[in-house]
Structure formats: C-alpha cells, structure tokens
XYZ file of C-alpha atoms in Angstrom:
370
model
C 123.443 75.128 47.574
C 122.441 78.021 45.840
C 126.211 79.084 45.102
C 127.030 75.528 44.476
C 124.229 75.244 41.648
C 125.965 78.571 39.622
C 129.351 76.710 40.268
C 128.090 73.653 38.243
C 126.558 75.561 35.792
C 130.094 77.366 34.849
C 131.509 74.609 32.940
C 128.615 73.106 31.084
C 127.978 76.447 29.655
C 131.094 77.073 28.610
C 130.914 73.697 26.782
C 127.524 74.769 24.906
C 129.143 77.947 23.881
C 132.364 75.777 21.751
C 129.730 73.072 20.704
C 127.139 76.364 19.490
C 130.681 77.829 17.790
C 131.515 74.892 16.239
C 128.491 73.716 14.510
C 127.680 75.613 11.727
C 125.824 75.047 8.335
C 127.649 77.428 6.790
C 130.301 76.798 4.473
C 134.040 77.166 4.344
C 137.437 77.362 1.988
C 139.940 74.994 2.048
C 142.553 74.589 -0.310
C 140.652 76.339 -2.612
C 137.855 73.848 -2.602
C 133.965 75.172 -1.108
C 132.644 72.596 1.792
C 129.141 73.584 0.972
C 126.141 71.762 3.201
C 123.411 72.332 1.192
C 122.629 68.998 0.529
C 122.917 67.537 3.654
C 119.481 68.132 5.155
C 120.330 65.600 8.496
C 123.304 67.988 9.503
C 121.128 71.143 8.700
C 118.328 70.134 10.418
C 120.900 69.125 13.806
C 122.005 72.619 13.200
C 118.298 73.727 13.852
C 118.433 71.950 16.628
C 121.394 73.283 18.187
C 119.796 76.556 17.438
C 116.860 75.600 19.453
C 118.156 74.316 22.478
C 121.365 75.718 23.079
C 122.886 78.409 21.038
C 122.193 82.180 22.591
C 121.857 79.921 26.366
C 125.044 80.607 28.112
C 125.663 84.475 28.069
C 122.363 85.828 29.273
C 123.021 83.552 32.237
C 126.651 84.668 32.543
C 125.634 87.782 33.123
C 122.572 87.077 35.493
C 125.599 85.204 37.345
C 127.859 88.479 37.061
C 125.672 90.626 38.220
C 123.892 88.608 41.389
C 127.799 88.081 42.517
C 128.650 91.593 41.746
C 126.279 92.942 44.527
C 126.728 89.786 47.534
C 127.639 92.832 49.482
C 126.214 94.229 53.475
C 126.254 97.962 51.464
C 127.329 98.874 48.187
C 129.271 102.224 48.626
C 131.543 103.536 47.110
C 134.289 102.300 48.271
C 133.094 98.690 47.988
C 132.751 100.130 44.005
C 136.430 100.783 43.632
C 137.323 97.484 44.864
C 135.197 95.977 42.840
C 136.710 97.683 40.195
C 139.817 97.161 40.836
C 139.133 93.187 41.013
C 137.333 93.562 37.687
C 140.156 94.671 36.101
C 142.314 91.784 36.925
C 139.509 88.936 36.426
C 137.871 90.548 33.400
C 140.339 93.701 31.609
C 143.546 91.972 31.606
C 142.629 88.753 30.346
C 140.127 90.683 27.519
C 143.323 92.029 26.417
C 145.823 89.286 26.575
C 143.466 86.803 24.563
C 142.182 89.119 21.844
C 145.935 89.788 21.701
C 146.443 86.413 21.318
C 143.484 86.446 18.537
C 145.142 89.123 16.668
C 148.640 86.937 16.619
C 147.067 83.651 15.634
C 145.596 85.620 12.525
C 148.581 87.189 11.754
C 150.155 83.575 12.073
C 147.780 82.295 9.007
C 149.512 84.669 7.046
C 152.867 83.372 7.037
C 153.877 81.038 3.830
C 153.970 77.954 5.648
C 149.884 78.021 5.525
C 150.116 79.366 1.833
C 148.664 75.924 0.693
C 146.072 75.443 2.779
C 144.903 79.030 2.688
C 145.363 80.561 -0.624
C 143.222 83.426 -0.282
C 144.690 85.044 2.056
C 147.682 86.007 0.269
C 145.642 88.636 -1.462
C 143.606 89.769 1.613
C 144.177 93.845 2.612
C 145.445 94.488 6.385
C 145.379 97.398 8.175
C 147.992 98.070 10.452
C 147.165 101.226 11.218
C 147.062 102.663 15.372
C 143.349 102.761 14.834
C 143.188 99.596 12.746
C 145.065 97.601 15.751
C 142.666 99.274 19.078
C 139.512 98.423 16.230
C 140.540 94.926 17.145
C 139.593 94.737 20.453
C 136.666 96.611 19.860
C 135.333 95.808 16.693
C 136.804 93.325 14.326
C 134.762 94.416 10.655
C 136.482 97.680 10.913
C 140.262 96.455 12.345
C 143.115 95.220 11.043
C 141.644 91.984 9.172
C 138.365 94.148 8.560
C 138.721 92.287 4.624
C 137.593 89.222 5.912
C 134.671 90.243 8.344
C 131.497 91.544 6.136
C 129.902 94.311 8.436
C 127.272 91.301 10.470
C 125.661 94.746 12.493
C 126.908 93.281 15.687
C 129.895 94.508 17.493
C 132.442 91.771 18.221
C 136.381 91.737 19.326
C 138.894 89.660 17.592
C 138.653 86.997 20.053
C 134.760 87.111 19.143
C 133.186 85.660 22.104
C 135.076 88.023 24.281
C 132.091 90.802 23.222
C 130.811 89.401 26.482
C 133.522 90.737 28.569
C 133.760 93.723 26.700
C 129.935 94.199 27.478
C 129.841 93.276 30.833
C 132.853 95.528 31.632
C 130.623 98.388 30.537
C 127.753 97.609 32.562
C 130.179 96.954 35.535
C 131.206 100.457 35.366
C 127.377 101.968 34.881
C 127.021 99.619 38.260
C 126.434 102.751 40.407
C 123.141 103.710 38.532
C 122.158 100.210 38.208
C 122.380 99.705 42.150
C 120.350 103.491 42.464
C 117.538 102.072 39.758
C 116.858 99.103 42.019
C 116.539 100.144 45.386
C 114.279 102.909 43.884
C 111.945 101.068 41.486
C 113.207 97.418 42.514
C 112.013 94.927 39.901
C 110.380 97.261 38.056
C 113.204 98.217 36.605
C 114.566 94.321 35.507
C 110.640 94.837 33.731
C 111.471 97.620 31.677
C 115.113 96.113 30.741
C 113.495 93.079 30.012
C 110.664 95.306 27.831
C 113.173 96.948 25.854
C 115.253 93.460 25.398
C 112.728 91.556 23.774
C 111.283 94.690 21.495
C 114.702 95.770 20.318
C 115.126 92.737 19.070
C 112.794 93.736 15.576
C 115.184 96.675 15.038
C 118.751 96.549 13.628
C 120.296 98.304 16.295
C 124.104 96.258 16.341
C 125.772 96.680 19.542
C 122.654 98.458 21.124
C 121.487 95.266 21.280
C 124.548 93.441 22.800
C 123.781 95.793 25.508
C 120.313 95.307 26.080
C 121.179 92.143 26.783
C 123.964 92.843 29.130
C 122.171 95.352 31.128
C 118.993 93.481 31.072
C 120.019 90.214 32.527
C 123.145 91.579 34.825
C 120.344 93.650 35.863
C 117.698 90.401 37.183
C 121.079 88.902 38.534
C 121.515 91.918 41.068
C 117.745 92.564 41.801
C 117.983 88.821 43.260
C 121.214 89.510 45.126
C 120.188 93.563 46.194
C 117.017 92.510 47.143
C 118.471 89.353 49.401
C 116.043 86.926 47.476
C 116.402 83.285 48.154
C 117.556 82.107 44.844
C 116.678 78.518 45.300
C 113.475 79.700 46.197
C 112.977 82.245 43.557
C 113.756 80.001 40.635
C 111.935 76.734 42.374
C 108.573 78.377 42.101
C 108.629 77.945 38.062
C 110.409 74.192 38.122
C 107.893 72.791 36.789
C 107.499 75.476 33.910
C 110.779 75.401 33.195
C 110.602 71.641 32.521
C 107.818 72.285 30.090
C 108.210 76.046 29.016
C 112.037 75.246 27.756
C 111.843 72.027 25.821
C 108.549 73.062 24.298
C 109.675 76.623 23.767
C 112.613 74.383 21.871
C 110.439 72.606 19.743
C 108.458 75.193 18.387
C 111.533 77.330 17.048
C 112.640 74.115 15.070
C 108.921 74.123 13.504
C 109.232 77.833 13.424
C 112.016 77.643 11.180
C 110.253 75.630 8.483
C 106.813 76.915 8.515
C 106.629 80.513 10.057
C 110.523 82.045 9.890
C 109.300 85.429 10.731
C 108.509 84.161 14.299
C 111.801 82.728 15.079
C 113.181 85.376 17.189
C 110.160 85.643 19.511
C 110.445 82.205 20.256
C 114.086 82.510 20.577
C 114.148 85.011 23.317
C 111.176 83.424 25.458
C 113.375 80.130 25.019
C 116.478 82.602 26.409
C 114.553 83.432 29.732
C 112.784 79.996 30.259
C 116.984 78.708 29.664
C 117.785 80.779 32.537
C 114.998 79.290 34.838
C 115.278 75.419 33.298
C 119.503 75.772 33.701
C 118.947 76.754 37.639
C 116.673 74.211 38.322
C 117.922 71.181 37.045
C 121.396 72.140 38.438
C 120.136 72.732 42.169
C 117.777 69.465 41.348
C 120.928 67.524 40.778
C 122.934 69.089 43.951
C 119.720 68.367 46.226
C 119.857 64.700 44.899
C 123.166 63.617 45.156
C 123.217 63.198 41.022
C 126.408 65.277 40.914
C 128.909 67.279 42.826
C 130.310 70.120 41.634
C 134.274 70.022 40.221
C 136.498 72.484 41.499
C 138.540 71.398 38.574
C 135.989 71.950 36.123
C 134.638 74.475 37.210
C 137.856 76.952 37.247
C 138.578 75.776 34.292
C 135.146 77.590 32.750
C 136.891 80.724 31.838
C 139.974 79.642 30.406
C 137.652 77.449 27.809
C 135.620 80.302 27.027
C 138.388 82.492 26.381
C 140.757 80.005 24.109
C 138.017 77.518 22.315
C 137.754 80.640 19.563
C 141.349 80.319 18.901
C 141.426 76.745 17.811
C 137.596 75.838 16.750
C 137.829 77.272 13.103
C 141.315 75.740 12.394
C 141.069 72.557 13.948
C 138.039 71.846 11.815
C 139.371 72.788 8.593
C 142.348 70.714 9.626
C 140.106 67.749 10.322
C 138.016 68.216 6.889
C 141.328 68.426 5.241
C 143.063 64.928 6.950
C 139.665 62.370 7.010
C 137.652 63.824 3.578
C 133.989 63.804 5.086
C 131.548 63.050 2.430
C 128.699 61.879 3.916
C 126.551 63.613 6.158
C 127.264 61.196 9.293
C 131.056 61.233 8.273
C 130.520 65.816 8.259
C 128.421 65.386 11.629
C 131.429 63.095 13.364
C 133.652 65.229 11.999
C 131.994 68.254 14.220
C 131.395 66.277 16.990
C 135.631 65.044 16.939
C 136.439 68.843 17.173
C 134.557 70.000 19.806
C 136.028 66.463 21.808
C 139.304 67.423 21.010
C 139.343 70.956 21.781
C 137.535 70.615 24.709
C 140.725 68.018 25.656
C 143.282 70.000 24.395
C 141.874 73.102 26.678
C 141.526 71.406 29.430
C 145.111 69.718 29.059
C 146.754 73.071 28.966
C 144.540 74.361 31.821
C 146.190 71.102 33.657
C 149.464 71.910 33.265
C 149.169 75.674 33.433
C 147.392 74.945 36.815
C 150.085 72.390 37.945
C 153.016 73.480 36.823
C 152.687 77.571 35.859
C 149.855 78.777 38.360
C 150.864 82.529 38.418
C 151.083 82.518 34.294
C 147.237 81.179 34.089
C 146.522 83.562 37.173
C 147.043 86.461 35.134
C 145.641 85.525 31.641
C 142.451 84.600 33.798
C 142.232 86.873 36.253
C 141.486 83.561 39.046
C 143.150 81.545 41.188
C-alpha cells in the first residue's frame, strides 16, 4: 500500500501545481488593455486561499518521493549509482531538454505577426540570440534569450519554469553519493540539519540557494525513510491525527497572517509545507485502506507529462479566454480561471491519450516512462 499511496498522490499534485499556476492576482496585457484585480477582493481573497492550502505543496513532496525511490535498493554501490544515472538521464535530462526546448519555440512563436494584435508589445521587446543567451534558457530564463520580459524575481527558473524542479533534483541526484555517506553516518540527524537550514534560509535572499535547500532537504527525508528501511505507512501514521489538524489549521492562520501580521507569512508557510507532506500521505493511504479509491494507472502516468506541458498553454489559454467571454465581474474572472485549468487539464490529458495509444515510443522519450 505504501507504493500505491505515492502512486495516487502523482496526479493530484500535478493538478495543484496548474491550478497554483493558473490562479494569480496579478495582472496581465492584452490587446493593449491592463486586466487589473484590484478591485475584486472575492478573487483576491480565493487567491489567499490557494496560497494557503495548496501552492508550494507538490514539489517538496516530489522530491521526498524522488529521493525514497532513488535508494529502494539491497546496497547502494557504485555501480547501482551509474545505473541510476543512466536511468535519470532518460526519465529526467532528456525530457528537461525537449520541453524547455519546446518553451523556448512557443515564445519564439508569439513573436510572429499573426499574434501582432493580440500582443503588441512584443514587437518592441529585445532578444538575445546569443550561444550563451540560448544555454541561459534552460538554466535561467531573466538572463536568456527573452531575459526583456523576466524582471530578475532572485529565483532561478528554466524557460519551461516549473521544470526548476528537474533541474534541481538532477543536481542532488548527482551529489547522491554524499547524501547516501551523510545518512548511514549521522542518519536522521542529518534530514535535521537540512531541515534547520531550510526553514532559516528562508529570511535571507539567497535565489537558487534556496531552490536547493529545498531539494536537498526533502530528497534527503525521502531517502532516510527508504536507507533506513522505515515502514512508511507506519512512519507517517503516527502523526494522522496531527496532520488532520496541524495542516488545515496551519492553512488558516496564513490566510489571517496575510491581513493582520504579513511579516509571519513565511513561517507559517513552511510549517504548512511539512505538515502537507504528512496530511498528503495520510489521507491517500486512508483512502487505499478504505476502499474510497483505487489508484489509475492512467492517471497516474500521465502525472509527468501534465507537469511538464500545463506551463506551455496556462498563460495563453487564459488570455485567450479573457479575450473571447469579456469577464467583468468577479464570479465571471473566477469562472474564467476555473474554465482554464478544466480545459487544460483536458486538453493534456487528450494528447497524453493519443500519444499513449497511438505514438507510445514518441511520449516514451519526451517523458522518459513507459
């Protein structure tokens, strides 16, 4: 069960991470007319809640997944190291490079007259074409070929932004050696310290330093569990009932946080990351053990492919909607939001179909699964 309860967490995640991409109070150009939200305090105030609940969720658990399957090994030599290598760079190098590829083209395809209408601005926006400007884009975007339309955010992100994941986690995958020597000497004393430095970095602008506390920190707790052959049904069961409390609570107070005491906002946020983690686990095993749901192979597989292509058609799709129905009111702007992430969750999920059906060794290589 314990296998089957990361299984069913795959898909749901991936799903948070489009709805947490697509909801934004922040406004947009289109046409040369500013969507601004300001005064829509309902659609602001869901935003908060997103915020709360959801957004920041999915990738510390993604990599507490990727690292308790990276080390569901007898002995972790070095040859078992190579091959995992190897594996990782079909499943997580190749497609990292085919989709911020694919990023890079669908930006270069806004440029072309056709879209002159809808997206005047661009026009008179600077590219870089340079060697350097092109490898910046699958490293980081503020400095790469499109670097005009990025403002320098301090983070470190790829074209295809949420691909900074994979980018991370392929780092950490190769420091996997010293992570594996760390454990079995200081065990989960070492997951403390990560954790430490996680949470207290946080108060320092520190960019992608801080991407990869994160990375190293939760891969980290993922391969403790698996190193140290911990029952993971077990290990997460003892705090079920926190979880249930410590999450939605921990939820709650960053909304009130927001509006009464901002400067605490990111301490609540990342105790609301780690009770996620243990709240996620939980309810999906509870579900398994009860017969509430079985996991889809379907679904499931299809994870990945979501998480790599919903950047590519969130942004556009909702300026494309604003542009067709007019929202004015703040339900109309909220349905709107809700419409996109239903429709490119469908339209992901139909090409995933008929990739899967019709193309299987195409999709096997852009993502790196069966």
């Amino acid at each position: 069960m314990r296998s089957q309860a990361l299984d069913l967490l795959r898909f749901p995640l991936a799903v948070v991470i489009l709805t947490v991409h697509t909801f934004s109070s922040n406004g947009f150009m289109l046409r040369g007319v500013e969507y601004s939200f300001d005064s829509m305090p309902c659609f602001i105030e869901l935003n908060y809640f997103i915020e709360a609940f959801i957004k920041g969720q999915s990738v510390p658990i993604y990599f507490f997944i990727s690292g308790y399957v990276f080390f569901l090994c007898d002995e972790f030599t070095k040859d078992v190291y190579v091959g995992k290598l190897k594996n990782r760079c079909k499943t997580l190098l190749i497609p990292y490079i085919i989709w911020n590829t694919a990023a890079i083209l669908m930006q270069v395809a806004l440029f072309l007259p056709c879209f002159s209408s809808l997206l005047p601005g661009l026009a008179m926006v600077e590219t870089d074409w340079s060697f350097t400007g092109v490898l910046q884009c699958y490293w980081n975007l503020t400095k790469g070929v499109f670097a005009a339309l990025y403002p320098d955010a301090g983070s470190l992100f790829p074209q295809n932004v949420p691909l900074w994941f994979i980018r991370d986690l392929m780092i950490v995958v190769l420091c996997t050696p010293l992570i594996y020597r760390f454990l079995k000497w200081a065990r989960q004393y070492v997951v403390w310290l990560l954790g430490v430095l996680w949470f207290v970095l946080n108060y320092w602008q520190l960019g992608h330093v801080l991407q990869l506390s994160a990375a190293f920190f939760f891969f980290s707790w993922g391969a403790y569990v698996s190193i140290a052959k911990k029952d993971m049904l077990e290990y997460f069961e003892r705090f079920f009932k926190v979880s249930l409390v410590a999450y939605p609570l921990l939820s709650l107070l960053y909304v009130a946080s927001v509006h009464w005491c901002p400067e605490i906002t990111d301490t609540i946020k990342r105790l609301n990351v780690v009770a996620g983690l243990f709240f996620a686990y939980n309810v999906s095993a509870w579900l398994l053990k009860h017969n509430v749901c079985k996991v889809s192979t379907f679904l499931a597989s299809a994870s990945f492919f979501v998480y790599v292509t919903h950047a590519l058609i969130y942004t556009n799709l909702l300026k494309l909607l604003f542009y067709l129905l007019r929202p004015v009111t703040q339900l109309e702007v909220i349905s709107v939001y809700i419409f996109v992430v239903l429709i490119a969750l469908a339209s992901i999920l139909s090409v995933f179909y008929l990739l899967h059906r019709y193309a299987p060794p195409i999709l096997k290589i852009m993502t790196g699964r069966k």
